[in-house]
Amino acid sequence: MLYRTIAHTVVSAIGLGAMPLSIEHRPDERQAIATVHAALDAGVTLVDTADSYHWHAGEVGHNELLIARALARYGGDTSHVLVATKGGRGRPGDGSWTVTGTPAHLKRAAEASAKRLGVEAIGLYQLHKPDPAVPWAESVGALRELLDAGTIRAAGISNVTTAQIRQAHRILGDGLASVQNQYSPAVRDTEPELRLSEQLGLAFLPWSPLGGISRSSLDGPSGPTSIGTAFHRIAAERGVSPQQVALAWLLARSPAVIPVPGASRPASITDSARAVELTLNERELAELEDGLPS
């Protein structure tokens, strides 16, 4: 496994995005826990969750509780695993997502997440999305209070602009550890946020990192299937999956990048984790760049 750093914590360069294990069309618990265990077996030491990763109303924290059970049932040592969770979004149960960034809500949510995860302090707590109804400085200030109280060890922000990153960095200082924005072969409009994160020494965790490639066929269809891209051609040449090529491309973008691909089957995360074994050469990187949407 290749390793990278979030704040002062060393983690695997590929994380597990646990959302598919709890939202619509989720697998049964046996398969879900087997997926987490397969990630750990493959050397993954970063698990990304959120209190809003659930399907039905009244299930707040479903994914966090699932991750806690999976870690407790794993036969090996899990003390080195960083569980990163998020707060500030909700799911009423009708398929929609809400945003609540008030300091009072975020502090209550973090305390509840720590309890569900069974930890004294959350390793990385991320503000899931800016709330347009709440001043950004107030939401980020809640993270500062959580850091000072010892409820969380490091703070992250998600779905943010460069201006919001800079303001959060001024408020949190070294307490700010990461930025999690959408970034993939199909979605690169957060390139400025990636470069700023790199400049500030923050980890950049792309969510939905396989956009434009489609989720692994091992998970079944997920929207339109993309075929015939440079990622698929290089995958065929190398004898690997297009998903591995996409993740290797992301890792090559910056040493700050730590992709967190989602998975709902053990085979999917096992395949994704193997992307660290793939080093793309200059010709391949140039071919991939030429084939990307402008």
Coordinates of C-alpha atoms in Angstrom, one line a residue:
M1 CA 0.0 0.0 0.0
L2 CA 1.1 3.6 -0.7
Y3 CA 0.6 6.0 2.1
R4 CA -0.2 9.7 2.4
T5 CA -0.9 12.1 5.2
I6 CA -3.9 13.8 6.7
A7 CA -2.7 16.3 9.3
H8 CA -0.2 14.2 11.3
T9 CA -1.9 10.9 10.5
V10 CA -0.5 8.5 7.9
V11 CA -3.3 6.8 5.9
S12 CA -3.5 4.6 2.9
A13 CA -3.5 6.5 -0.4
I14 CA -6.8 5.0 -1.3
G15 CA -9.7 5.2 1.1
L16 CA -13.1 3.5 1.3
G17 CA -16.1 5.6 0.6
A18 CA -18.7 3.9 2.7
M19 CA -21.8 5.7 1.5
P20 CA -23.0 2.9 -0.8
L21 CA -23.3 0.6 2.1
S22 CA -26.1 2.5 3.7
I23 CA -28.1 4.5 1.1
E24 CA -30.6 3.4 -1.5
H25 CA -30.1 -0.1 -2.9
R26 CA -27.6 -0.9 -0.2
P27 CA -26.4 -4.4 0.3
D28 CA -27.4 -6.5 3.3
E29 CA -25.3 -6.2 6.4
R30 CA -23.3 -9.3 5.8
Q31 CA -22.1 -8.1 2.5
A32 CA -21.5 -4.6 3.8
I33 CA -19.3 -5.7 6.6
A34 CA -17.5 -8.1 4.3
T35 CA -16.8 -5.0 2.1
V36 CA -15.3 -3.1 5.0
H37 CA -13.2 -6.2 6.0
A38 CA -12.0 -6.6 2.4
A39 CA -10.8 -3.0 2.4
L40 CA -8.9 -3.5 5.6
D41 CA -7.4 -6.7 4.2
A42 CA -6.2 -4.8 1.2
G43 CA -4.4 -2.3 3.4
V44 CA -7.0 0.5 3.4
T45 CA -6.7 2.6 6.6
L46 CA -9.1 5.4 5.8
V47 CA -12.8 5.0 5.9
D48 CA -15.1 7.9 4.9
T49 CA -18.6 8.1 6.4
A50 CA -21.2 10.6 7.5
D51 CA -24.2 10.8 9.8
S52 CA -26.4 11.4 6.8
Y53 CA -25.4 8.3 4.9
H54 CA -28.7 6.4 5.3
W55 CA -31.7 5.6 3.3
H56 CA -34.9 5.9 5.3
A57 CA -36.2 8.5 7.8
G58 CA -35.1 7.8 11.4
E59 CA -31.9 6.1 10.4
V60 CA -29.4 9.0 11.1
G61 CA -26.0 7.5 11.7
H62 CA -26.7 4.2 9.9
N63 CA -23.4 4.1 8.2
E64 CA -21.4 5.2 11.2
L65 CA -23.0 2.4 13.3
L66 CA -22.2 -0.1 10.5
I67 CA -18.6 1.0 10.3
A68 CA -18.3 0.7 14.1
R69 CA -19.7 -2.9 14.0
A70 CA -17.4 -3.8 11.1
L71 CA -14.3 -2.6 12.8
A72 CA -15.3 -4.4 16.1
R73 CA -15.8 -7.7 14.2
Y74 CA -12.6 -7.5 12.3
G75 CA -10.1 -10.1 13.4
G76 CA -7.0 -7.9 13.1
D77 CA -5.7 -4.7 14.6
T78 CA -7.8 -1.6 13.6
S79 CA -6.1 1.0 15.9
H80 CA -4.4 2.5 12.9
V81 CA -7.6 3.0 10.9
L82 CA -8.8 6.6 10.5
V83 CA -12.6 6.9 10.4
A84 CA -13.5 10.3 8.9
T85 CA -17.1 11.3 9.3
K86 CA -19.1 14.4 8.3
G87 CA -22.0 16.5 9.7
G88 CA -24.2 19.2 8.4
R89 CA -26.5 17.4 6.0
G90 CA -29.7 15.4 6.5
R91 CA -31.9 13.0 4.7
P92 CA -35.7 13.2 5.3
G93 CA -36.2 9.8 3.8
D94 CA -37.7 10.9 0.5
G95 CA -34.4 10.8 -1.4
S96 CA -33.6 14.5 -0.9
W97 CA -30.7 16.0 1.0
T98 CA -30.9 19.0 3.4
V99 CA -28.2 21.3 4.8
T100 CA -27.9 22.5 8.4
G101 CA -24.8 24.4 9.3
T102 CA -25.7 26.1 12.5
P103 CA -23.0 25.8 15.2
A104 CA -25.5 24.2 17.7
H105 CA -26.4 21.5 15.2
L106 CA -22.8 20.8 14.2
K107 CA -21.7 20.4 17.8
R108 CA -24.6 18.1 18.6
A109 CA -24.0 16.1 15.5
A110 CA -20.3 15.6 16.2
E111 CA -21.0 14.5 19.7
A112 CA -23.6 12.0 18.5
S113 CA -21.2 10.7 15.8
A114 CA -18.5 10.1 18.3
K115 CA -20.9 8.1 20.4
R116 CA -22.0 6.0 17.4
L117 CA -18.4 5.4 16.4
G118 CA -17.5 4.5 19.9
V119 CA -14.6 6.9 20.2
E120 CA -13.6 9.6 22.7
A121 CA -12.6 11.9 19.8
I122 CA -13.3 11.7 16.1
G123 CA -10.1 11.4 14.1
L124 CA -11.3 13.7 11.2
Y125 CA -14.6 15.5 11.3
Q126 CA -15.7 17.3 8.1
L127 CA -18.3 20.0 7.6
H128 CA -20.4 18.3 4.9
K129 CA -21.5 21.3 2.9
P130 CA -21.8 25.1 3.5
D131 CA -25.2 26.2 4.6
P132 CA -26.2 29.3 2.6
A133 CA -28.4 30.3 5.5
V134 CA -25.5 30.4 8.0
P135 CA -22.4 32.6 7.8
W136 CA -19.5 30.4 6.8
A137 CA -17.4 31.7 9.6
E138 CA -20.0 30.6 12.2
S139 CA -20.1 27.1 10.8
V140 CA -16.3 26.8 10.7
G141 CA -16.3 28.4 14.2
A142 CA -18.2 25.4 15.5
L143 CA -15.3 23.1 14.2
R144 CA -12.9 25.4 16.1
E145 CA -14.9 24.8 19.3
L146 CA -15.1 21.1 18.7
L147 CA -11.3 21.0 18.3
D148 CA -10.8 23.0 21.4
A149 CA -13.1 20.8 23.4
G150 CA -11.3 17.6 22.2
T151 CA -14.4 16.2 20.5
I152 CA -12.5 16.0 17.3
R153 CA -8.8 15.7 16.5
A154 CA -8.8 17.3 13.1
A155 CA -11.3 19.2 11.0
G156 CA -12.2 19.0 7.3
I157 CA -14.5 20.9 4.9
S158 CA -16.3 19.6 1.9
N159 CA -18.0 21.0 -1.2
V160 CA -16.2 24.3 -0.8
T161 CA -14.6 27.2 -2.8
T162 CA -11.1 28.5 -2.6
A163 CA -12.4 31.6 -0.7
Q164 CA -14.1 29.3 1.8
I165 CA -10.9 27.2 2.2
R166 CA -8.9 30.3 2.9
Q167 CA -11.3 31.6 5.5
A168 CA -11.5 28.2 7.2
H169 CA -7.7 28.1 7.3
R170 CA -7.6 31.5 8.9
I171 CA -10.1 30.3 11.6
L172 CA -8.8 26.8 12.2
G173 CA -5.1 27.1 11.4
D174 CA -3.3 23.7 11.8
G175 CA -6.7 22.2 12.9
L176 CA -7.8 22.2 9.3
A177 CA -6.6 19.0 7.8
S178 CA -8.5 18.3 4.6
V179 CA -10.8 19.3 1.8
Q180 CA -13.3 17.0 0.2
N181 CA -14.7 18.1 -3.1
Q182 CA -16.0 16.3 -6.2
Y183 CA -13.1 15.6 -8.6
S184 CA -12.7 13.0 -11.3
P185 CA -11.9 12.4 -14.9
A186 CA -15.3 13.9 -15.7
V187 CA -15.4 16.7 -13.1
R188 CA -12.3 18.9 -12.8
D189 CA -13.7 22.3 -12.1
T190 CA -12.4 22.0 -8.5
E191 CA -8.8 22.0 -9.7
P192 CA -8.2 25.4 -8.0
E193 CA -9.4 24.0 -4.7
L194 CA -7.0 21.0 -5.2
R195 CA -4.0 23.3 -5.9
L196 CA -4.8 25.5 -2.9
S197 CA -5.1 22.5 -0.7
E198 CA -1.7 21.3 -1.9
Q199 CA -0.3 24.8 -1.2
L200 CA -1.7 24.9 2.3
G201 CA -0.6 21.4 3.2
L202 CA -4.1 20.0 3.3
A203 CA -5.2 16.6 2.1
F204 CA -7.6 16.6 -0.8
L205 CA -10.1 13.8 -0.8
P206 CA -12.0 13.5 -4.2
W207 CA -15.5 12.2 -3.8
S208 CA -17.1 10.4 -6.7
P209 CA -13.5 9.9 -8.0
L210 CA -14.6 7.5 -10.8
G211 CA -17.0 10.0 -12.5
G212 CA -16.7 9.6 -16.2
I213 CA -15.4 6.0 -15.9
S214 CA -18.5 4.6 -14.1
R215 CA -18.4 2.6 -11.0
S216 CA -16.8 -0.8 -11.2
S217 CA -18.8 -3.3 -13.2
L218 CA -18.4 -5.5 -10.1
D219 CA -21.0 -3.3 -8.4
G220 CA -23.4 -3.4 -11.3
P221 CA -24.5 -0.6 -13.6
S222 CA -24.4 2.9 -12.2
G223 CA -25.8 5.3 -14.8
P224 CA -24.6 5.4 -18.4
T225 CA -21.6 3.1 -19.1
S226 CA -18.6 4.8 -20.5
I227 CA -16.5 2.8 -22.9
G228 CA -13.7 3.5 -25.3
T229 CA -12.0 6.3 -23.3
A230 CA -8.3 6.6 -23.0
F231 CA -8.7 5.2 -19.5
H232 CA -10.3 2.0 -20.9
R233 CA -7.6 1.7 -23.7
I234 CA -4.8 2.0 -21.2
A235 CA -6.5 -0.4 -18.8
A236 CA -6.7 -3.0 -21.6
E237 CA -3.0 -2.4 -22.4
R238 CA -2.0 -2.8 -18.8
G239 CA -4.4 -5.7 -18.0
V240 CA -6.1 -3.8 -15.2
S241 CA -9.5 -2.2 -14.7
P242 CA -10.4 1.3 -15.9
Q243 CA -11.2 2.1 -12.3
Q244 CA -7.6 1.4 -11.3
V245 CA -6.3 3.6 -14.2
A246 CA -8.6 6.5 -13.0
L247 CA -7.5 6.2 -9.4
A248 CA -3.8 6.0 -10.5
W249 CA -4.4 9.1 -12.6
L250 CA -5.8 10.9 -9.5
L251 CA -2.9 9.9 -7.4
A252 CA -0.5 11.3 -10.0
R253 CA -2.3 14.6 -10.0
S254 CA -0.9 15.7 -6.6
P255 CA 0.6 14.2 -3.5
A256 CA -2.2 15.8 -1.6
V257 CA -4.8 13.6 -3.3
I258 CA -6.4 10.7 -1.4
P259 CA -9.3 9.3 -3.4
V260 CA -12.2 7.6 -1.5
P261 CA -14.0 5.4 -4.1
G262 CA -17.3 4.0 -3.0
A263 CA -17.9 0.2 -2.9
S264 CA -20.7 -2.1 -2.0
R265 CA -18.9 -5.4 -2.7
P266 CA -15.6 -6.7 -1.5
A267 CA -14.3 -7.2 -5.0
S268 CA -14.8 -3.6 -5.8
I269 CA -12.7 -2.1 -3.0
T270 CA -10.1 -4.8 -3.5
D271 CA -9.7 -3.8 -7.1
S272 CA -9.6 -0.1 -6.2
A273 CA -6.9 -0.6 -3.6
R274 CA -4.7 -2.1 -6.2
A275 CA -4.5 1.2 -8.0
V276 CA -1.5 2.1 -5.8
E277 CA 0.5 -0.6 -7.6
L278 CA -0.1 1.1 -11.0
T279 CA 2.4 3.9 -12.0
L280 CA 1.4 5.6 -15.1
N281 CA 4.2 6.8 -17.4
E282 CA 4.5 10.2 -19.1
R283 CA 3.0 8.9 -22.4
E284 CA 0.0 7.4 -20.6
L285 CA -0.6 10.5 -18.5
A286 CA -0.4 12.7 -21.6
E287 CA -2.9 10.4 -23.5
L288 CA -5.3 10.6 -20.5
E289 CA -5.0 14.4 -20.3
D290 CA -5.7 14.7 -24.1
G291 CA -8.8 12.6 -23.7
L292 CA -10.3 14.5 -20.8
P293 CA -13.3 16.8 -21.4
S294 CA -12.3 20.5 -21.5

